[in-house]
């Protein structure tokens, strides 16, 4: 196995390539898993900051884009890393994820909304 780090549109991906063979007499195949962006180095993740009242976390867009999917409902429990909304930005689908375990308190964006960087999309406890 060989590991590579690549950067695409400013996003850093870690890819592991594994050589495999289907049959003893066949040609070698090279496969790579779908690269996952690293949480610390990529911008398509949610940013959490305390809101005005204690215990609330704001889930913000860290890129401008159009909301193409709302993946949660108010009152739903989520785990850190669960998708909250999906944005389309730079012709890519970018998940906005829950920054920590909690419960969705409000959803402030709807499918079709255009949002700017830093806009609060949802709040959670």
mmCIF file of N, CA and C in Angstrom:
data_model
loop_
_atom_site.group_PDB
_atom_site.id
_atom_site.type_symbol
_atom_site.label_atom_id
_atom_site.label_comp_id
_atom_site.label_asym_id
_atom_site.label_seq_id
_atom_site.Cartn_x
_atom_site.Cartn_y
_atom_site.Cartn_z
ATOM 1 N N UNK A 1 0.840 -1.181 0.000
ATOM 2 C CA UNK A 1 0.000 0.000 0.000
ATOM 3 C C UNK A 1 0.880 1.237 0.000
ATOM 4 N N UNK A 2 0.445 2.248 -0.733
ATOM 5 C CA UNK A 2 1.141 3.516 -0.750
ATOM 6 C C UNK A 2 0.149 4.601 -0.358
ATOM 7 N N UNK A 3 0.605 5.551 0.457
ATOM 8 C CA UNK A 3 -0.240 6.660 0.876
ATOM 9 C C UNK A 3 0.234 7.930 0.191
ATOM 10 N N UNK A 4 -0.735 8.739 -0.214
ATOM 11 C CA UNK A 4 -0.450 10.004 -0.863
ATOM 12 C C UNK A 4 -1.296 11.096 -0.222
ATOM 13 N N UNK A 5 -0.774 12.298 -0.215
ATOM 14 C CA UNK A 5 -1.548 13.464 0.192
ATOM 15 C C UNK A 5 -1.678 14.343 -1.031
ATOM 16 N N UNK A 6 -2.940 14.672 -1.394
ATOM 17 C CA UNK A 6 -3.165 15.527 -2.549
ATOM 18 C C UNK A 6 -4.003 16.723 -2.128
ATOM 19 N N UNK A 7 -3.861 17.822 -2.854
ATOM 20 C CA UNK A 7 -4.649 19.018 -2.591
ATOM 21 C C UNK A 7 -5.459 19.346 -3.839
ATOM 22 N N UNK A 8 -6.773 19.482 -3.686
ATOM 23 C CA UNK A 8 -7.672 19.826 -4.776
ATOM 24 C C UNK A 8 -8.509 21.014 -4.333
ATOM 25 N N UNK A 9 -8.431 22.109 -5.068
ATOM 26 C CA UNK A 9 -9.187 23.321 -4.725
ATOM 27 C C UNK A 9 -8.979 23.731 -3.273
ATOM 28 N N UNK A 10 -7.769 23.597 -2.786
ATOM 29 C CA UNK A 10 -7.451 23.999 -1.421
ATOM 30 C C UNK A 10 -7.820 22.984 -0.358
ATOM 31 N N UNK A 11 -8.444 21.882 -0.731
ATOM 32 C CA UNK A 11 -8.816 20.837 0.223
ATOM 33 C C UNK A 11 -7.755 19.744 0.213
ATOM 34 N N UNK A 12 -7.352 19.292 1.386
ATOM 35 C CA UNK A 12 -6.320 18.269 1.513
ATOM 36 C C UNK A 12 -6.988 16.909 1.678
ATOM 37 N N UNK A 13 -6.553 15.922 0.856
ATOM 38 C CA UNK A 13 -7.085 14.578 0.918
ATOM 39 C C UNK A 13 -5.932 13.604 1.145
ATOM 40 N N UNK A 14 -6.187 12.573 1.957
ATOM 41 C CA UNK A 14 -5.215 11.507 2.181
ATOM 42 C C UNK A 14 -5.754 10.270 1.462
ATOM 43 N N UNK A 15 -4.983 9.728 0.530
ATOM 44 C CA UNK A 15 -5.414 8.599 -0.287
ATOM 45 C C UNK A 15 -4.437 7.450 -0.107
ATOM 46 N N UNK A 16 -4.970 6.268 0.083
ATOM 47 C CA UNK A 16 -4.149 5.066 0.161
ATOM 48 C C UNK A 16 -4.450 4.226 -1.075
ATOM 49 N N UNK A 17 -3.412 3.840 -1.797
ATOM 50 C CA UNK A 17 -3.567 3.048 -3.014
ATOM 51 C C UNK A 17 -3.062 1.640 -2.721
ATOM 52 N N UNK A 18 -3.878 0.663 -3.051
ATOM 53 C CA UNK A 18 -3.543 -0.729 -2.796
ATOM 54 C C UNK A 18 -3.549 -1.487 -4.120
ATOM 55 N N UNK A 19 -2.484 -2.189 -4.410
ATOM 56 C CA UNK A 19 -2.424 -2.997 -5.620
ATOM 57 C C UNK A 19 -3.070 -4.342 -5.330
ATOM 58 N N UNK A 20 -3.957 -4.769 -6.227
ATOM 59 C CA UNK A 20 -4.628 -6.052 -6.052
ATOM 60 C C UNK A 20 -4.584 -6.812 -7.363
ATOM 61 N N UNK A 21 -4.769 -8.117 -7.289
ATOM 62 C CA UNK A 21 -4.887 -8.938 -8.499
ATOM 63 C C UNK A 21 -6.133 -9.775 -8.366
ATOM 64 N N UNK A 22 -6.874 -9.860 -9.483
ATOM 65 C CA UNK A 22 -8.100 -10.655 -9.478
ATOM 66 C C UNK A 22 -7.783 -12.130 -9.630
ATOM 67 N N UNK A 23 -6.926 -12.479 -10.597
ATOM 68 C CA UNK A 23 -6.517 -13.854 -10.845
ATOM 69 C C UNK A 23 -5.010 -13.878 -11.021
ATOM 70 N N UNK A 24 -4.432 -15.031 -10.878
ATOM 71 C CA UNK A 24 -2.982 -15.145 -11.005
ATOM 72 C C UNK A 24 -2.506 -14.707 -12.386
ATOM 73 N N UNK A 25 -3.266 -14.968 -13.470
ATOM 74 C CA UNK A 25 -2.832 -14.637 -14.813
ATOM 75 C C UNK A 25 -3.315 -13.275 -15.303
ATOM 76 N N UNK A 26 -4.088 -12.547 -14.525
ATOM 77 C CA UNK A 26 -4.648 -11.278 -15.008
ATOM 78 C C UNK A 26 -3.729 -10.114 -14.681
ATOM 79 N N UNK A 27 -4.018 -8.996 -15.320
ATOM 80 C CA UNK A 27 -3.239 -7.773 -15.080
ATOM 81 C C UNK A 27 -3.536 -7.241 -13.691
ATOM 82 N N UNK A 28 -2.620 -6.446 -13.145
ATOM 83 C CA UNK A 28 -2.822 -5.854 -11.833
ATOM 84 C C UNK A 28 -3.837 -4.727 -11.921
ATOM 85 N N UNK A 29 -4.625 -4.599 -10.891
ATOM 86 C CA UNK A 29 -5.594 -3.518 -10.782
ATOM 87 C C UNK A 29 -5.156 -2.599 -9.659
ATOM 88 N N UNK A 30 -5.410 -1.330 -9.826
ATOM 89 C CA UNK A 30 -5.104 -0.371 -8.767
ATOM 90 C C UNK A 30 -6.423 0.241 -8.342
ATOM 91 N N UNK A 31 -6.683 0.215 -7.056
ATOM 92 C CA UNK A 31 -7.911 0.801 -6.538
ATOM 93 C C UNK A 31 -7.563 1.761 -5.420
ATOM 94 N N UNK A 32 -8.410 2.756 -5.265
ATOM 95 C CA UNK A 32 -8.206 3.725 -4.192
ATOM 96 C C UNK A 32 -9.545 4.020 -3.554
ATOM 97 N N UNK A 33 -9.594 4.095 -2.232
ATOM 98 C CA UNK A 33 -10.848 4.453 -1.573
ATOM 99 C C UNK A 33 -11.192 5.903 -1.889
ATOM 100 N N UNK A 34 -12.469 6.240 -1.730
ATOM 101 C CA UNK A 34 -12.884 7.613 -1.937
ATOM 102 C C UNK A 34 -12.172 8.478 -0.905
ATOM 103 N N UNK A 35 -11.450 9.514 -1.352
ATOM 104 C CA UNK A 35 -10.703 10.330 -0.392
ATOM 105 C C UNK A 35 -11.653 11.101 0.520
ATOM 106 N N UNK A 36 -11.299 11.161 1.780
ATOM 107 C CA UNK A 36 -12.068 11.913 2.757
ATOM 108 C C UNK A 36 -11.262 13.124 3.186
ATOM 109 N N UNK A 37 -11.850 14.312 3.173
ATOM 110 C CA UNK A 37 -11.093 15.481 3.595
ATOM 111 C C UNK A 37 -10.738 15.388 5.074
ATOM 112 N N UNK A 38 -9.573 15.901 5.419
ATOM 113 C CA UNK A 38 -9.186 15.912 6.825
ATOM 114 C C UNK A 38 -9.937 17.034 7.527
ATOM 115 N N UNK A 39 -10.411 16.765 8.707
ATOM 116 C CA UNK A 39 -11.256 17.713 9.416
ATOM 117 C C UNK A 39 -10.508 18.992 9.755
ATOM 118 N N UNK A 40 -9.276 18.897 10.178
ATOM 119 C CA UNK A 40 -8.554 20.081 10.630
ATOM 120 C C UNK A 40 -8.110 20.990 9.496
ATOM 121 N N UNK A 41 -8.001 20.466 8.277
ATOM 122 C CA UNK A 41 -7.406 21.252 7.223
ATOM 123 C C UNK A 41 -8.365 21.686 6.129
ATOM 124 N N UNK A 42 -9.605 21.264 6.139
ATOM 125 C CA UNK A 42 -10.502 21.623 5.054
ATOM 126 C C UNK A 42 -11.608 22.528 5.549
ATOM 127 N N UNK A 43 -12.112 23.343 4.667
ATOM 128 C CA UNK A 43 -13.121 24.310 5.051
ATOM 129 C C UNK A 43 -14.552 23.816 4.972
ATOM 130 N N UNK A 44 -14.904 22.724 4.278
ATOM 131 C CA UNK A 44 -16.303 22.384 4.158
ATOM 132 C C UNK A 44 -16.958 21.843 5.413
ATOM 133 N N UNK A 45 -16.368 21.992 6.544
ATOM 134 C CA UNK A 45 -16.958 21.500 7.773
ATOM 135 C C UNK A 45 -17.622 22.641 8.540
ATOM 136 N N UNK A 46 -18.517 22.268 9.417
ATOM 137 C CA UNK A 46 -19.206 23.260 10.224
ATOM 138 C C UNK A 46 -18.265 23.863 11.255
ATOM 139 N N UNK A 47 -18.554 25.073 11.634
ATOM 140 C CA UNK A 47 -17.801 25.757 12.677
ATOM 141 C C UNK A 47 -18.753 25.921 13.853
ATOM 142 N N UNK A 48 -18.311 25.607 15.042
ATOM 143 C CA UNK A 48 -19.187 25.758 16.191
ATOM 144 C C UNK A 48 -18.681 26.877 17.082
ATOM 145 N N UNK A 49 -19.627 27.676 17.522
ATOM 146 C CA UNK A 49 -19.321 28.748 18.461
ATOM 147 C C UNK A 49 -20.511 28.885 19.396
ATOM 148 N N UNK A 50 -20.281 29.221 20.637
ATOM 149 C CA UNK A 50 -21.412 29.391 21.540
ATOM 150 C C UNK A 50 -22.285 30.558 21.083
ATOM 151 N N UNK A 51 -23.586 30.388 21.171
ATOM 152 C CA UNK A 51 -24.491 31.487 20.847
ATOM 153 C C UNK A 51 -24.793 32.278 22.106
ATOM 154 N N UNK A 52 -25.764 33.168 22.023
ATOM 155 C CA UNK A 52 -26.077 34.040 23.145
ATOM 156 C C UNK A 52 -26.478 33.305 24.403
ATOM 157 N N UNK A 53 -27.150 32.171 24.285
ATOM 158 C CA UNK A 53 -27.568 31.454 25.490
ATOM 159 C C UNK A 53 -26.683 30.240 25.707
ATOM 160 N N UNK A 54 -26.469 29.936 26.977
ATOM 161 C CA UNK A 54 -25.543 28.859 27.344
ATOM 162 C C UNK A 54 -26.014 27.525 26.785
ATOM 163 N N UNK A 55 -25.073 26.717 26.321
ATOM 164 C CA UNK A 55 -25.373 25.374 25.867
ATOM 165 C C UNK A 55 -25.726 25.257 24.407
ATOM 166 N N UNK A 56 -25.920 26.362 23.698
ATOM 167 C CA UNK A 56 -26.285 26.279 22.290
ATOM 168 C C UNK A 56 -25.041 26.374 21.426
ATOM 169 N N UNK A 57 -25.024 25.571 20.391
ATOM 170 C CA UNK A 57 -23.932 25.562 19.426
ATOM 171 C C UNK A 57 -24.500 26.009 18.088
ATOM 172 N N UNK A 58 -23.812 26.926 17.423
ATOM 173 C CA UNK A 58 -24.227 27.372 16.097
ATOM 174 C C UNK A 58 -23.503 26.529 15.055
ATOM 175 N N UNK A 59 -24.232 26.047 14.085
ATOM 176 C CA UNK A 59 -23.657 25.315 12.963
ATOM 177 C C UNK A 59 -23.641 26.297 11.792
ATOM 178 N N UNK A 60 -22.420 26.683 11.366
ATOM 179 C CA UNK A 60 -22.280 27.732 10.356
ATOM 180 C C UNK A 60 -21.710 27.188 9.057
ATOM 181 N N UNK A 61 -22.046 27.872 7.974
ATOM 182 C CA UNK A 61 -21.438 27.565 6.677
ATOM 183 C C UNK A 61 -20.034 28.151 6.676
ATOM 184 N N UNK A 62 -19.077 27.366 6.227
ATOM 185 C CA UNK A 62 -17.716 27.888 6.125
ATOM 186 C C UNK A 62 -17.333 28.127 4.672
ATOM 187 N N UNK A 63 -18.287 27.950 3.768
ATOM 188 C CA UNK A 63 -18.123 28.305 2.358
ATOM 189 C C UNK A 63 -19.450 28.877 1.880
ATOM 190 N N UNK A 64 -19.434 29.780 0.907
ATOM 191 C CA UNK A 64 -20.706 30.246 0.341
ATOM 192 C C UNK A 64 -21.275 29.157 -0.565
ATOM 193 N N UNK A 65 -22.594 29.093 -0.665
ATOM 194 C CA UNK A 65 -23.185 28.090 -1.543
ATOM 195 C C UNK A 65 -24.693 28.088 -1.461
ATOM 196 N N UNK A 66 -25.285 27.089 -2.104
ATOM 197 C CA UNK A 66 -26.733 26.929 -2.135
ATOM 198 C C UNK A 66 -27.091 25.683 -1.333
ATOM 199 N N UNK A 67 -28.087 25.780 -0.467
ATOM 200 C CA UNK A 67 -28.538 24.635 0.315
ATOM 201 C C UNK A 67 -29.279 23.693 -0.627
ATOM 202 N N UNK A 68 -28.764 22.475 -0.771
ATOM 203 C CA UNK A 68 -29.421 21.502 -1.646
ATOM 204 C C UNK A 68 -30.030 20.347 -0.858
ATOM 205 N N UNK A 69 -29.842 20.340 0.451
ATOM 206 C CA UNK A 69 -30.444 19.288 1.262
ATOM 207 C C UNK A 69 -30.393 19.621 2.734
ATOM 208 N N UNK A 70 -31.492 19.356 3.433
ATOM 209 C CA UNK A 70 -31.546 19.465 4.888
ATOM 210 C C UNK A 70 -31.673 18.037 5.395
ATOM 211 N N UNK A 71 -30.692 17.587 6.135
ATOM 212 C CA UNK A 71 -30.585 16.183 6.510
ATOM 213 C C UNK A 71 -31.153 15.865 7.897
ATOM 214 N N UNK A 72 -31.584 16.868 8.658
ATOM 215 C CA UNK A 72 -32.048 16.649 10.027
ATOM 216 C C UNK A 72 -33.388 17.333 10.248
ATOM 217 N N UNK A 73 -33.994 17.033 11.387
ATOM 218 C CA UNK A 73 -35.222 17.708 11.797
ATOM 219 C C UNK A 73 -35.027 18.263 13.207
ATOM 220 N N UNK A 74 -35.812 19.250 13.560
ATOM 221 C CA UNK A 74 -35.748 19.821 14.902
ATOM 222 C C UNK A 74 -36.103 18.737 15.911
ATOM 223 N N UNK A 75 -35.301 18.647 16.966
ATOM 224 C CA UNK A 75 -35.497 17.634 18.002
ATOM 225 C C UNK A 75 -34.710 16.359 17.770
ATOM 226 N N UNK A 76 -34.104 16.228 16.599
ATOM 227 C CA UNK A 76 -33.334 15.022 16.276
ATOM 228 C C UNK A 76 -31.996 15.032 16.998
ATOM 229 N N UNK A 77 -31.619 13.893 17.534
ATOM 230 C CA UNK A 77 -30.289 13.730 18.137
ATOM 231 C C UNK A 77 -29.290 13.430 17.037
ATOM 232 N N UNK A 78 -28.124 14.062 17.119
ATOM 233 C CA UNK A 78 -27.070 13.836 16.135
ATOM 234 C C UNK A 78 -25.754 13.556 16.854
ATOM 235 N N UNK A 79 -24.890 12.862 16.169
ATOM 236 C CA UNK A 79 -23.533 12.597 16.652
ATOM 237 C C UNK A 79 -22.576 13.534 15.940
ATOM 238 N N UNK A 80 -21.439 13.812 16.545
ATOM 239 C CA UNK A 80 -20.412 14.632 15.899
ATOM 240 C C UNK A 80 -20.075 14.015 14.552
ATOM 241 N N UNK A 81 -20.100 14.833 13.513
ATOM 242 C CA UNK A 81 -19.785 14.368 12.168
ATOM 243 C C UNK A 81 -20.987 13.991 11.333
ATOM 244 N N UNK A 82 -22.181 13.902 11.956
ATOM 245 C CA UNK A 82 -23.393 13.629 11.179
ATOM 246 C C UNK A 82 -23.708 14.818 10.289
ATOM 247 N N UNK A 83 -24.203 14.551 9.075
ATOM 248 C CA UNK A 83 -24.600 15.627 8.173
ATOM 249 C C UNK A 83 -25.808 16.369 8.733
ATOM 250 N N UNK A 84 -25.741 17.701 8.708
ATOM 251 C CA UNK A 84 -26.863 18.546 9.104
ATOM 252 C C UNK A 84 -27.521 19.102 7.841
ATOM 253 N N UNK A 85 -26.722 19.694 6.965
ATOM 254 C CA UNK A 85 -27.186 20.208 5.679
ATOM 255 C C UNK A 85 -26.156 19.859 4.620
ATOM 256 N N UNK A 86 -26.567 19.963 3.361
ATOM 257 C CA UNK A 86 -25.654 19.779 2.238
ATOM 258 C C UNK A 86 -25.681 21.066 1.421
ATOM 259 N N UNK A 87 -24.497 21.620 1.159
ATOM 260 C CA UNK A 87 -24.370 22.815 0.334
ATOM 261 C C UNK A 87 -23.779 22.437 -1.011
ATOM 262 N N UNK A 88 -24.161 23.171 -2.037
ATOM 263 C CA UNK A 88 -23.489 23.063 -3.327
ATOM 264 C C UNK A 88 -22.636 24.312 -3.462
ATOM 265 N N UNK A 89 -21.345 24.109 -3.600
ATOM 266 C CA UNK A 89 -20.403 25.208 -3.724
ATOM 267 C C UNK A 89 -19.311 24.784 -4.687
ATOM 268 N N UNK A 90 -18.974 25.630 -5.610
ATOM 269 C CA UNK A 90 -17.935 25.342 -6.598
ATOM 270 C C UNK A 90 -18.208 24.013 -7.297
ATOM 271 N N UNK A 91 -19.474 23.749 -7.625
ATOM 272 C CA UNK A 91 -19.910 22.545 -8.336
ATOM 273 C C UNK A 91 -19.627 21.263 -7.554
ATOM 274 N N UNK A 92 -19.528 21.373 -6.222
ATOM 275 C CA UNK A 92 -19.312 20.208 -5.362
ATOM 276 C C UNK A 92 -20.379 20.188 -4.278
ATOM 277 N N UNK A 93 -20.759 18.990 -3.858
ATOM 278 C CA UNK A 93 -21.645 18.848 -2.708
ATOM 279 C C UNK A 93 -20.787 18.837 -1.458
ATOM 280 N N UNK A 94 -21.081 19.759 -0.546
ATOM 281 C CA UNK A 94 -20.275 19.907 0.661
ATOM 282 C C UNK A 94 -21.162 19.699 1.888
ATOM 283 N N UNK A 95 -20.890 18.656 2.661
ATOM 284 C CA UNK A 95 -21.697 18.440 3.864
ATOM 285 C C UNK A 95 -21.315 19.428 4.965
ATOM 286 N N UNK A 96 -22.319 19.926 5.650
ATOM 287 C CA UNK A 96 -22.112 20.719 6.859
ATOM 288 C C UNK A 96 -22.486 19.783 7.993
ATOM 289 N N UNK A 97 -21.536 19.508 8.874
ATOM 290 C CA UNK A 97 -21.722 18.452 9.867
ATOM 291 C C UNK A 97 -21.878 18.996 11.281
ATOM 292 N N UNK A 98 -22.460 18.170 12.125
ATOM 293 C CA UNK A 98 -22.579 18.502 13.543
ATOM 294 C C UNK A 98 -21.185 18.501 14.160
ATOM 295 N N UNK A 99 -20.806 19.579 14.850
ATOM 296 C CA UNK A 99 -19.473 19.650 15.428
ATOM 297 C C UNK A 99 -19.307 18.785 16.679
ATOM 298 N N UNK A 100 -20.404 18.389 17.283
ATOM 299 C CA UNK A 100 -20.357 17.540 18.477
ATOM 300 C C UNK A 100 -21.692 16.847 18.632
ATOM 301 N N UNK A 101 -21.783 15.891 19.554
ATOM 302 C CA UNK A 101 -23.047 15.213 19.835
ATOM 303 C C UNK A 101 -24.032 16.227 20.411
ATOM 304 N N UNK A 102 -25.303 16.079 20.056
ATOM 305 C CA UNK A 102 -26.307 16.977 20.612
ATOM 306 C C UNK A 102 -27.660 16.778 19.961
ATOM 307 N N UNK A 103 -28.532 17.755 20.193
ATOM 308 C CA UNK A 103 -29.889 17.741 19.660
ATOM 309 C C UNK A 103 -30.115 19.004 18.844
ATOM 310 N N UNK A 104 -30.718 18.858 17.673
ATOM 311 C CA UNK A 104 -31.017 20.002 16.817
ATOM 312 C C UNK A 104 -32.122 20.824 17.465
ATOM 313 N N UNK A 105 -31.848 22.121 17.689
ATOM 314 C CA UNK A 105 -32.812 23.029 18.311
ATOM 315 C C UNK A 105 -33.561 23.808 17.236
ATOM 316 N N UNK A 106 -32.841 24.267 16.198
ATOM 317 C CA UNK A 106 -33.493 25.011 15.123
ATOM 318 C C UNK A 106 -32.733 24.824 13.829
ATOM 319 N N UNK A 107 -33.479 24.928 12.726
ATOM 320 C CA UNK A 107 -32.894 24.896 11.395
ATOM 321 C C UNK A 107 -33.239 26.234 10.760
ATOM 322 N N UNK A 108 -32.218 26.999 10.409
ATOM 323 C CA UNK A 108 -32.412 28.365 9.961
ATOM 324 C C UNK A 108 -32.265 28.540 8.459
ATOM 325 N N UNK A 109 -32.071 27.460 7.729
ATOM 326 C CA UNK A 109 -31.932 27.531 6.276
ATOM 327 C C UNK A 109 -32.837 26.482 5.654
ATOM 328 N N UNK A 110 -33.298 26.789 4.444
ATOM 329 C CA UNK A 110 -34.161 25.865 3.716
ATOM 330 C C UNK A 110 -33.508 25.477 2.406
ATOM 331 N N UNK A 111 -33.941 24.359 1.856
ATOM 332 C CA UNK A 111 -33.438 23.929 0.565
ATOM 333 C C UNK A 111 -33.689 25.031 -0.465
ATOM 334 N N UNK A 112 -32.671 25.358 -1.229
ATOM 335 C CA UNK A 112 -32.759 26.412 -2.236
ATOM 336 C C UNK A 112 -32.195 27.744 -1.783
ATOM 337 N N UNK A 113 -31.971 27.909 -0.468
ATOM 338 C CA UNK A 113 -31.399 29.165 0.034
ATOM 339 C C UNK A 113 -29.949 29.305 -0.413
ATOM 340 N N UNK A 114 -29.565 30.519 -0.807
ATOM 341 C CA UNK A 114 -28.163 30.835 -1.049
ATOM 342 C C UNK A 114 -27.607 31.407 0.243
ATOM 343 N N UNK A 115 -26.489 30.875 0.709
ATOM 344 C CA UNK A 115 -25.913 31.311 1.977
ATOM 345 C C UNK A 115 -24.476 31.764 1.776
ATOM 346 N N UNK A 116 -24.046 32.643 2.614
ATOM 347 C CA UNK A 116 -22.677 33.152 2.588
ATOM 348 C C UNK A 116 -21.855 32.466 3.672
ATOM 349 N N UNK A 117 -20.565 32.582 3.543
ATOM 350 C CA UNK A 117 -19.636 32.059 4.539
ATOM 351 C C UNK A 117 -19.964 32.664 5.901
ATOM 352 N N UNK A 118 -20.062 31.840 6.926
ATOM 353 C CA UNK A 118 -20.305 32.313 8.284
ATOM 354 C C UNK A 118 -21.757 32.403 8.695
ATOM 355 N N UNK A 119 -22.688 32.181 7.772
ATOM 356 C CA UNK A 119 -24.107 32.246 8.110
ATOM 357 C C UNK A 119 -24.472 31.062 8.980
ATOM 358 N N UNK A 120 -25.248 31.310 10.042
ATOM 359 C CA UNK A 120 -25.720 30.248 10.928
ATOM 360 C C UNK A 120 -26.826 29.486 10.206
ATOM 361 N N UNK A 121 -26.634 28.184 10.054
ATOM 362 C CA UNK A 121 -27.589 27.337 9.346
ATOM 363 C C UNK A 121 -28.498 26.561 10.295
ATOM 364 N N UNK A 122 -28.004 26.269 11.492
ATOM 365 C CA UNK A 122 -28.768 25.528 12.482
ATOM 366 C C UNK A 122 -28.150 25.768 13.851
ATOM 367 N N UNK A 123 -28.947 25.486 14.883
ATOM 368 C CA UNK A 123 -28.405 25.529 16.253
ATOM 369 C C UNK A 123 -28.707 24.187 16.910
ATOM 370 N N UNK A 124 -27.861 23.858 17.876
ATOM 371 C CA UNK A 124 -28.040 22.607 18.602
ATOM 372 C C UNK A 124 -27.594 22.754 20.044
ATOM 373 N N UNK A 125 -28.081 21.869 20.887
ATOM 374 C CA UNK A 125 -27.639 21.795 22.288
ATOM 375 C C UNK A 125 -26.718 20.630 22.443
#
